[in-house]
Each structure stands twice: as structure tokens, then as C-alpha cells.
């Protein structure tokens, strides 16, 4: 039975989890902690959390049934080290980190043992190009896939947490942590890096040409807006992804570079038609 939940990191995802819990019938207490006092205050004002935990020690002693780590990946790893010795087998820790291999490895080492809390690595495939509690919404996870990369047999609290996530409208799915990072490099991390590179290229190309920049922004239309939308994402959201999934992301970028070179070399040949035909199959 889950009666008390603590959310560490009350930005977009953390505050949205709090709102989703309340909207979908959770009647227990939701506590929140964030290193950013403004984010914490906004989450409290929105009603995403019921009370503020001012420091790490209060998170550890909050007696939460479930602690949800909603920070970037490197702070998640740090929180795991801090929390593991002080929790017990009647508690569950889960997370929303965008990469899972390092988190799963640390979970297997520090948790899911006699006298220790359970740990269930998780990753909701939802978000926005900008972060912050002010953008939180209870329906953020509706229709999204919520991935878990379990490292131990499922316990009662894990089962209960999965049921809460399903109430958000999310599609719950399990995946091996290594496979998770490989697939997410293709479907999430590469699109982000591609959008960032294109947006940065346009900025550098037209930064000293205001007339040209105005023309780009006026003429670009929906295609350009959609392609560069992710370019608005802050570095703080993606630094840890790049640091903890470097090889996989580099591999996808190299593959894309090769494919773009193929397109460039065949701009005036029938091969370009074949490239469009293959792309059309994927979209269908």
C-alpha cells in the first residue's frame, strides 16, 4: 500500500507526476524536494506536492513508501548512493532518468538486497522541449510509453507503483537496460542532437545577417519549426544523457552522417527517389 510519496526534483516531470497522481485518485501525501527553491515553490503552488522537504536529510527521513528521483541522470546516481544505506526493505525508489544502463547497474549493487529498499529503474517517454514546474500538466503521460528496466523480481511496492503509472494513461513496458539505451539513442537522443545541430547551424549562418534571419523565420514554416523544435531544449537537460550514453549516440550520429552523405552524392541520380521511397515506408 502506497500512502506517502516523495518526489525529488519538482520540475516538469516531477511536478507532472504529482499532478497526475492527484488527478487519478491518489489520496496520500506527496512531498517534494528540489535544489531550486523557485521550482519547489511553483510545484507547491500548483498543488503538485503537499509539503516541502527542505534538504537531503528530510528526504531520507520522510518515511516515504516511494521516492521518485526526477533529476537529471548524474544527480540520480548521486541520490542513489546517498539513499541506499538509510532506507529499508519496506520502501521503493524509482526514477525517470533518460538513460538506464548506469542506473540499473548501481541499483543492482546498492538496492534489492536484504534490509535494503527496492529500486525500479524507469523512464517515461514524455516531456517538452522546455522544462520547469510551471509547464507541468497532469495529462503529460497520457498515451506515452513508460519504460521500466527491472533489476530484480517484482515486489509489492513495485507492482503498486506500476498500477499508479497505468492510471496516468501511460503504456507500461519492460526492457533490458542495455537495449533501452541503444533504442533511445535512435528514437530520442539522435533526434535531439540533430535538431540542436540544425538550429545552431542556422543561428551561426544568419547571426550577422538580420535580413536573412528574418527571411528564414518568416519563410521556414511548419517543417522548419518542427525540425528545430527540440533545439530549444536546454543543455542542462541533455548533458547527462550525452555523458552516460556516449557510444550509442555517437554511433547513431555516424550512421546519420553516412546517410546524409549518400543523399548529397545522389541529389541528381535515381538513388534519391529510392531514398524517399524507403523513408515513406517508415512513416507509413
mmCIF file of C-alpha atoms in Angstrom:
data_model
loop_
_atom_site.group_PDB
_atom_site.id
_atom_site.type_symbol
_atom_site.label_atom_id
_atom_site.label_comp_id
_atom_site.label_asym_id
_atom_site.label_seq_id
_atom_site.Cartn_x
_atom_site.Cartn_y
_atom_site.Cartn_z
ATOM 1 C CA UNK A 1 0.000 0.000 0.000
ATOM 2 C CA UNK A 2 1.410 3.373 -1.031
ATOM 3 C CA UNK A 3 0.373 6.235 1.251
ATOM 4 C CA UNK A 4 3.324 8.603 1.097
ATOM 5 C CA UNK A 5 5.357 9.567 -1.978
ATOM 6 C CA UNK A 6 8.393 11.839 -2.122
ATOM 7 C CA UNK A 7 9.352 13.478 -5.411
ATOM 8 C CA UNK A 8 12.977 14.592 -5.706
ATOM 9 C CA UNK A 9 13.189 17.140 -8.499
ATOM 10 C CA UNK A 10 9.965 19.091 -8.936
ATOM 11 C CA UNK A 11 10.497 20.373 -12.474
ATOM 12 C CA UNK A 12 8.360 19.454 -15.479
ATOM 13 C CA UNK A 13 8.378 15.673 -14.991
ATOM 14 C CA UNK A 14 8.343 15.632 -11.196
ATOM 15 C CA UNK A 15 5.540 18.179 -10.890
ATOM 16 C CA UNK A 16 3.571 16.444 -13.652
ATOM 17 C CA UNK A 17 3.847 13.160 -11.728
ATOM 18 C CA UNK A 18 2.473 14.889 -8.646
ATOM 19 C CA UNK A 19 -0.433 16.361 -10.612
ATOM 20 C CA UNK A 20 -1.101 13.045 -12.358
ATOM 21 C CA UNK A 21 -1.187 11.222 -9.023
ATOM 22 C CA UNK A 22 -3.740 13.619 -7.591
ATOM 23 C CA UNK A 23 -5.865 13.771 -10.737
ATOM 24 C CA UNK A 24 -6.056 9.989 -10.865
ATOM 25 C CA UNK A 25 -7.179 9.287 -7.337
ATOM 26 C CA UNK A 26 -4.069 9.163 -5.139
ATOM 27 C CA UNK A 27 -5.173 10.320 -1.697
ATOM 28 C CA UNK A 28 -1.898 10.000 0.176
ATOM 29 C CA UNK A 29 0.700 12.655 0.946
ATOM 30 C CA UNK A 30 3.104 13.892 -1.735
ATOM 31 C CA UNK A 31 6.289 15.564 -0.506
ATOM 32 C CA UNK A 32 8.739 17.401 -2.727
ATOM 33 C CA UNK A 33 12.371 18.397 -2.703
ATOM 34 C CA UNK A 34 14.309 20.425 -5.260
ATOM 35 C CA UNK A 35 17.643 22.206 -5.146
ATOM 36 C CA UNK A 36 15.908 25.079 -6.947
ATOM 37 C CA UNK A 37 13.693 26.875 -4.447
ATOM 38 C CA UNK A 38 11.649 28.525 -7.207
ATOM 39 C CA UNK A 39 10.763 25.177 -8.792
ATOM 40 C CA UNK A 40 9.791 23.812 -5.409
ATOM 41 C CA UNK A 41 7.605 26.826 -4.681
ATOM 42 C CA UNK A 42 5.898 26.582 -8.072
ATOM 43 C CA UNK A 43 5.178 22.878 -7.584
ATOM 44 C CA UNK A 44 3.642 23.623 -4.191
ATOM 45 C CA UNK A 45 1.525 26.460 -5.590
ATOM 46 C CA UNK A 46 0.282 24.236 -8.423
ATOM 47 C CA UNK A 47 -0.732 21.562 -5.929
ATOM 48 C CA UNK A 48 1.684 19.021 -7.374
ATOM 49 C CA UNK A 49 3.081 18.455 -3.875
ATOM 50 C CA UNK A 50 1.558 18.829 -0.421
ATOM 51 C CA UNK A 51 4.656 19.702 1.536
ATOM 52 C CA UNK A 52 8.239 20.804 1.064
ATOM 53 C CA UNK A 53 11.264 18.823 2.195
ATOM 54 C CA UNK A 54 13.999 21.454 2.569
ATOM 55 C CA UNK A 55 17.106 19.265 2.414
ATOM 56 C CA UNK A 56 18.516 15.806 1.747
ATOM 57 C CA UNK A 57 18.184 14.635 5.302
ATOM 58 C CA UNK A 58 14.445 15.300 5.325
ATOM 59 C CA UNK A 59 14.087 13.271 2.112
ATOM 60 C CA UNK A 60 15.833 10.368 3.806
ATOM 61 C CA UNK A 61 13.729 10.629 6.961
ATOM 62 C CA UNK A 62 10.401 11.378 5.246
ATOM 63 C CA UNK A 63 9.307 7.744 5.689
ATOM 64 C CA UNK A 64 8.050 7.702 2.106
ATOM 65 C CA UNK A 65 6.762 4.431 0.730
ATOM 66 C CA UNK A 66 8.027 5.514 -2.682
ATOM 67 C CA UNK A 67 10.755 8.006 -3.579
ATOM 68 C CA UNK A 68 10.721 9.149 -7.210
ATOM 69 C CA UNK A 69 14.011 10.610 -8.452
ATOM 70 C CA UNK A 70 13.157 13.173 -11.133
ATOM 71 C CA UNK A 71 16.517 14.879 -11.595
ATOM 72 C CA UNK A 72 18.986 14.501 -14.484
ATOM 73 C CA UNK A 73 20.900 11.215 -14.613
ATOM 74 C CA UNK A 74 24.086 12.189 -12.746
ATOM 75 C CA UNK A 75 22.200 13.561 -9.726
ATOM 76 C CA UNK A 76 20.042 10.403 -9.784
ATOM 77 C CA UNK A 77 23.202 8.317 -9.444
ATOM 78 C CA UNK A 78 24.346 10.542 -6.589
ATOM 79 C CA UNK A 79 20.974 10.287 -4.816
ATOM 80 C CA UNK A 80 21.115 6.504 -5.097
ATOM 81 C CA UNK A 81 24.411 6.437 -3.237
ATOM 82 C CA UNK A 82 23.036 8.739 -0.571
ATOM 83 C CA UNK A 83 19.700 6.997 -0.038
ATOM 84 C CA UNK A 84 20.662 3.326 -0.192
ATOM 85 C CA UNK A 85 22.190 2.929 3.312
ATOM 86 C CA UNK A 86 19.361 4.788 5.046
ATOM 87 C CA UNK A 87 16.255 3.142 3.572
ATOM 88 C CA UNK A 88 14.691 -0.231 4.342
ATOM 89 C CA UNK A 89 13.009 -3.135 2.565
ATOM 90 C CA UNK A 90 9.557 -1.573 3.041
ATOM 91 C CA UNK A 91 10.445 1.303 0.716
ATOM 92 C CA UNK A 92 10.783 1.667 -3.054
ATOM 93 C CA UNK A 93 12.961 4.047 -5.040
ATOM 94 C CA UNK A 94 12.286 4.634 -8.725
ATOM 95 C CA UNK A 95 13.478 7.204 -11.238
ATOM 96 C CA UNK A 96 12.715 8.860 -14.579
ATOM 97 C CA UNK A 97 16.247 9.052 -15.982
ATOM 98 C CA UNK A 98 16.687 9.191 -19.768
ATOM 99 C CA UNK A 99 19.455 6.575 -19.763
ATOM 100 C CA UNK A 100 19.224 3.372 -17.798
ATOM 101 C CA UNK A 101 22.370 1.248 -18.011
ATOM 102 C CA UNK A 102 24.381 3.021 -15.301
ATOM 103 C CA UNK A 103 21.308 3.454 -13.105
ATOM 104 C CA UNK A 104 20.362 -0.234 -13.419
ATOM 105 C CA UNK A 105 23.914 -1.322 -12.616
ATOM 106 C CA UNK A 106 24.006 0.833 -9.485
ATOM 107 C CA UNK A 107 20.528 -0.330 -8.471
ATOM 108 C CA UNK A 108 21.658 -3.956 -8.650
ATOM 109 C CA UNK A 109 24.660 -3.144 -6.467
ATOM 110 C CA UNK A 110 23.006 -0.938 -3.832
ATOM 111 C CA UNK A 111 19.345 -1.982 -3.625
ATOM 112 C CA UNK A 112 17.081 -5.040 -3.802
ATOM 113 C CA UNK A 113 19.014 -6.832 -1.079
ATOM 114 C CA UNK A 114 18.167 -7.950 2.452
ATOM 115 C CA UNK A 115 17.485 -4.894 4.589
ATOM 116 C CA UNK A 116 17.665 -2.550 1.595
ATOM 117 C CA UNK A 117 14.941 -0.742 -0.331
ATOM 118 C CA UNK A 118 13.680 -1.926 -3.701
ATOM 119 C CA UNK A 119 14.747 0.012 -6.792
ATOM 120 C CA UNK A 120 12.841 0.031 -10.074
ATOM 121 C CA UNK A 121 14.558 1.982 -12.885
ATOM 122 C CA UNK A 122 12.034 3.822 -15.042
ATOM 123 C CA UNK A 123 11.788 6.233 -17.954
ATOM 124 C CA UNK A 124 8.578 7.935 -19.111
ATOM 125 C CA UNK A 125 8.876 8.776 -22.808
ATOM 126 C CA UNK A 126 7.195 12.133 -22.344
ATOM 127 C CA UNK A 127 8.219 15.732 -21.930
ATOM 128 C CA UNK A 128 8.514 19.076 -23.640
ATOM 129 C CA UNK A 129 11.360 20.980 -25.250
ATOM 130 C CA UNK A 130 11.363 23.300 -22.239
ATOM 131 C CA UNK A 131 11.373 22.289 -18.607
ATOM 132 C CA UNK A 132 10.141 23.684 -15.322
ATOM 133 C CA UNK A 133 7.266 23.096 -12.931
ATOM 134 C CA UNK A 134 5.289 25.945 -14.479
ATOM 135 C CA UNK A 135 4.793 23.797 -17.603
ATOM 136 C CA UNK A 136 3.663 20.712 -15.674
ATOM 137 C CA UNK A 137 0.346 19.102 -16.537
ATOM 138 C CA UNK A 138 -1.481 16.032 -15.218
ATOM 139 C CA UNK A 139 -2.056 14.583 -18.701
ATOM 140 C CA UNK A 140 1.597 14.724 -19.762
ATOM 141 C CA UNK A 141 1.928 10.918 -19.611
ATOM 142 C CA UNK A 142 -1.437 10.091 -21.185
ATOM 143 C CA UNK A 143 -0.747 7.817 -24.169
ATOM 144 C CA UNK A 144 3.022 7.864 -23.571
ATOM 145 C CA UNK A 145 5.179 4.772 -23.074
ATOM 146 C CA UNK A 146 6.628 4.417 -19.572
ATOM 147 C CA UNK A 147 9.610 2.089 -19.748
ATOM 148 C CA UNK A 148 10.951 0.069 -16.832
ATOM 149 C CA UNK A 149 14.270 -1.795 -16.767
ATOM 150 C CA UNK A 150 13.869 -4.100 -13.722
ATOM 151 C CA UNK A 151 16.933 -5.435 -11.939
ATOM 152 C CA UNK A 152 15.182 -7.843 -9.533
ATOM 153 C CA UNK A 153 11.982 -9.792 -9.055
ATOM 154 C CA UNK A 154 8.977 -7.551 -8.734
ATOM 155 C CA UNK A 155 7.942 -6.706 -5.177
ATOM 156 C CA UNK A 156 4.601 -5.490 -3.846
ATOM 157 C CA UNK A 157 5.571 -1.816 -3.927
ATOM 158 C CA UNK A 158 6.825 -2.128 -7.499
ATOM 159 C CA UNK A 159 3.511 -3.667 -8.514
ATOM 160 C CA UNK A 160 1.624 -0.865 -6.773
ATOM 161 C CA UNK A 161 3.758 1.824 -8.446
ATOM 162 C CA UNK A 162 3.189 0.269 -11.878
ATOM 163 C CA UNK A 163 -0.554 0.384 -11.255
ATOM 164 C CA UNK A 164 -0.375 4.074 -10.368
ATOM 165 C CA UNK A 165 1.577 4.783 -13.568
ATOM 166 C CA UNK A 166 -1.052 2.960 -15.624
ATOM 167 C CA UNK A 167 -3.683 5.267 -14.113
ATOM 168 C CA UNK A 168 -1.774 8.197 -15.647
ATOM 169 C CA UNK A 169 -2.786 6.781 -19.038
ATOM 170 C CA UNK A 170 0.750 5.567 -19.754
ATOM 171 C CA UNK A 171 1.574 2.344 -21.579
ATOM 172 C CA UNK A 172 3.891 0.375 -19.288
ATOM 173 C CA UNK A 173 6.604 -1.744 -20.897
ATOM 174 C CA UNK A 174 9.724 -3.560 -19.652
ATOM 175 C CA UNK A 175 13.072 -3.554 -21.436
ATOM 176 C CA UNK A 176 16.648 -4.570 -20.732
ATOM 177 C CA UNK A 177 18.702 -1.524 -19.702
ATOM 178 C CA UNK A 178 21.329 -2.024 -22.420
ATOM 179 C CA UNK A 179 18.648 -2.375 -25.076
ATOM 180 C CA UNK A 180 16.889 0.675 -23.668
ATOM 181 C CA UNK A 181 19.934 2.881 -24.153
ATOM 182 C CA UNK A 182 20.521 1.539 -27.659
ATOM 183 C CA UNK A 183 16.938 2.136 -28.776
ATOM 184 C CA UNK A 184 16.622 5.530 -27.077
ATOM 185 C CA UNK A 185 19.800 6.656 -28.806
ATOM 186 C CA UNK A 186 17.896 6.221 -32.091
ATOM 187 C CA UNK A 187 14.405 7.400 -31.158
ATOM 188 C CA UNK A 188 15.192 10.180 -28.673
ATOM 189 C CA UNK A 189 18.831 11.155 -28.391
ATOM 190 C CA UNK A 190 19.651 11.331 -32.114
ATOM 191 C CA UNK A 191 16.591 13.498 -32.931
ATOM 192 C CA UNK A 192 17.636 15.869 -30.152
ATOM 193 C CA UNK A 193 21.226 16.156 -31.371
ATOM 194 C CA UNK A 194 20.072 16.531 -34.991
ATOM 195 C CA UNK A 195 17.636 19.313 -34.081
ATOM 196 C CA UNK A 196 20.233 21.044 -31.927
ATOM 197 C CA UNK A 197 22.827 20.901 -34.715
ATOM 198 C CA UNK A 198 20.418 22.286 -37.329
ATOM 199 C CA UNK A 199 19.195 25.090 -35.070
ATOM 200 C CA UNK A 200 22.790 26.008 -34.136
ATOM 201 C CA UNK A 201 23.829 25.912 -37.813
ATOM 202 C CA UNK A 202 21.030 28.285 -38.793
ATOM 203 C CA UNK A 203 21.868 30.595 -35.911
ATOM 204 C CA UNK A 204 25.564 30.714 -36.844
ATOM 205 C CA UNK A 205 24.839 31.122 -40.561
ATOM 206 C CA UNK A 206 22.431 34.040 -40.182
ATOM 207 C CA UNK A 207 23.512 35.592 -36.863
ATOM 208 C CA UNK A 208 25.216 38.513 -38.645
ATOM 209 C CA UNK A 209 22.561 38.769 -41.339
ATOM 210 C CA UNK A 210 19.358 40.092 -39.734
ATOM 211 C CA UNK A 211 17.605 40.378 -43.081
ATOM 212 C CA UNK A 212 18.463 36.766 -43.887
ATOM 213 C CA UNK A 213 17.418 35.602 -40.399
ATOM 214 C CA UNK A 214 14.082 37.392 -40.724
ATOM 215 C CA UNK A 215 13.542 35.687 -44.077
ATOM 216 C CA UNK A 216 14.404 32.268 -42.624
ATOM 217 C CA UNK A 217 11.991 32.734 -39.744
ATOM 218 C CA UNK A 218 9.232 34.116 -41.967
ATOM 219 C CA UNK A 219 9.530 31.535 -44.750
ATOM 220 C CA UNK A 220 10.586 28.481 -42.737
ATOM 221 C CA UNK A 221 7.067 27.398 -41.914
ATOM 222 C CA UNK A 222 5.900 24.279 -40.130
ATOM 223 C CA UNK A 223 8.645 21.983 -41.446
ATOM 224 C CA UNK A 224 11.407 24.148 -40.031
ATOM 225 C CA UNK A 225 9.565 24.739 -36.754
ATOM 226 C CA UNK A 226 9.034 21.033 -36.208
ATOM 227 C CA UNK A 227 12.569 20.078 -37.218
ATOM 228 C CA UNK A 228 14.191 22.641 -34.921
ATOM 229 C CA UNK A 229 11.658 22.428 -32.048
ATOM 230 C CA UNK A 230 13.905 20.216 -29.938
ATOM 231 C CA UNK A 231 16.714 22.709 -30.471
ATOM 232 C CA UNK A 232 15.041 24.798 -27.766
ATOM 233 C CA UNK A 233 15.890 22.141 -25.162
ATOM 234 C CA UNK A 234 18.412 23.353 -22.558
ATOM 235 C CA UNK A 235 21.861 21.823 -22.260
ATOM 236 C CA UNK A 236 21.178 21.076 -18.595
ATOM 237 C CA UNK A 237 18.567 18.519 -19.676
ATOM 238 C CA UNK A 238 20.860 16.719 -22.133
ATOM 239 C CA UNK A 239 24.366 16.903 -20.691
ATOM 240 C CA UNK A 240 23.903 13.795 -18.572
ATOM 241 C CA UNK A 241 22.327 11.865 -21.454
ATOM 242 C CA UNK A 242 25.378 12.573 -23.601
ATOM 243 C CA UNK A 243 27.736 11.623 -20.768
ATOM 244 C CA UNK A 244 26.018 8.331 -19.931
ATOM 245 C CA UNK A 245 25.148 7.123 -23.445
ATOM 246 C CA UNK A 246 28.099 8.476 -25.407
ATOM 247 C CA UNK A 247 28.989 5.452 -27.538
ATOM 248 C CA UNK A 248 25.424 4.719 -28.617
ATOM 249 C CA UNK A 249 24.684 8.344 -29.526
ATOM 250 C CA UNK A 250 27.976 8.650 -31.406
ATOM 251 C CA UNK A 251 27.118 5.532 -33.388
ATOM 252 C CA UNK A 252 23.739 6.896 -34.453
ATOM 253 C CA UNK A 253 25.262 10.256 -35.424
ATOM 254 C CA UNK A 254 27.887 8.484 -37.540
ATOM 255 C CA UNK A 255 25.178 6.448 -39.261
ATOM 256 C CA UNK A 256 23.205 9.613 -39.997
ATOM 257 C CA UNK A 257 26.316 11.351 -41.335
ATOM 258 C CA UNK A 258 26.839 8.460 -43.748
ATOM 259 C CA UNK A 259 23.214 8.567 -44.849
ATOM 260 C CA UNK A 260 23.321 12.314 -45.428
ATOM 261 C CA UNK A 261 26.494 11.852 -47.462
ATOM 262 C CA UNK A 262 24.647 9.263 -49.548
ATOM 263 C CA UNK A 263 21.817 11.750 -50.141
ATOM 264 C CA UNK A 264 24.289 14.512 -51.025
ATOM 265 C CA UNK A 265 26.070 12.298 -53.528
ATOM 266 C CA UNK A 266 22.811 11.295 -55.214
ATOM 267 C CA UNK A 267 20.959 14.601 -55.474
ATOM 268 C CA UNK A 268 20.932 14.206 -59.273
ATOM 269 C CA UNK A 269 20.504 10.427 -59.572
ATOM 270 C CA UNK A 270 17.564 7.966 -59.274
ATOM 271 C CA UNK A 271 19.020 6.870 -55.921
ATOM 272 C CA UNK A 272 17.372 9.919 -54.364
ATOM 273 C CA UNK A 273 13.964 8.563 -55.384
ATOM 274 C CA UNK A 274 14.794 5.262 -53.679
ATOM 275 C CA UNK A 275 15.768 7.134 -50.526
ATOM 276 C CA UNK A 276 12.405 8.904 -50.460
ATOM 277 C CA UNK A 277 10.616 5.574 -51.099
ATOM 278 C CA UNK A 278 12.386 3.968 -48.131
ATOM 279 C CA UNK A 279 11.592 6.973 -45.910
ATOM 280 C CA UNK A 280 7.931 6.836 -46.955
ATOM 281 C CA UNK A 281 7.739 3.181 -45.831
ATOM 282 C CA UNK A 282 8.903 4.099 -42.342
ATOM 283 C CA UNK A 283 6.358 6.888 -41.992
ATOM 284 C CA UNK A 284 3.545 4.554 -43.084
#
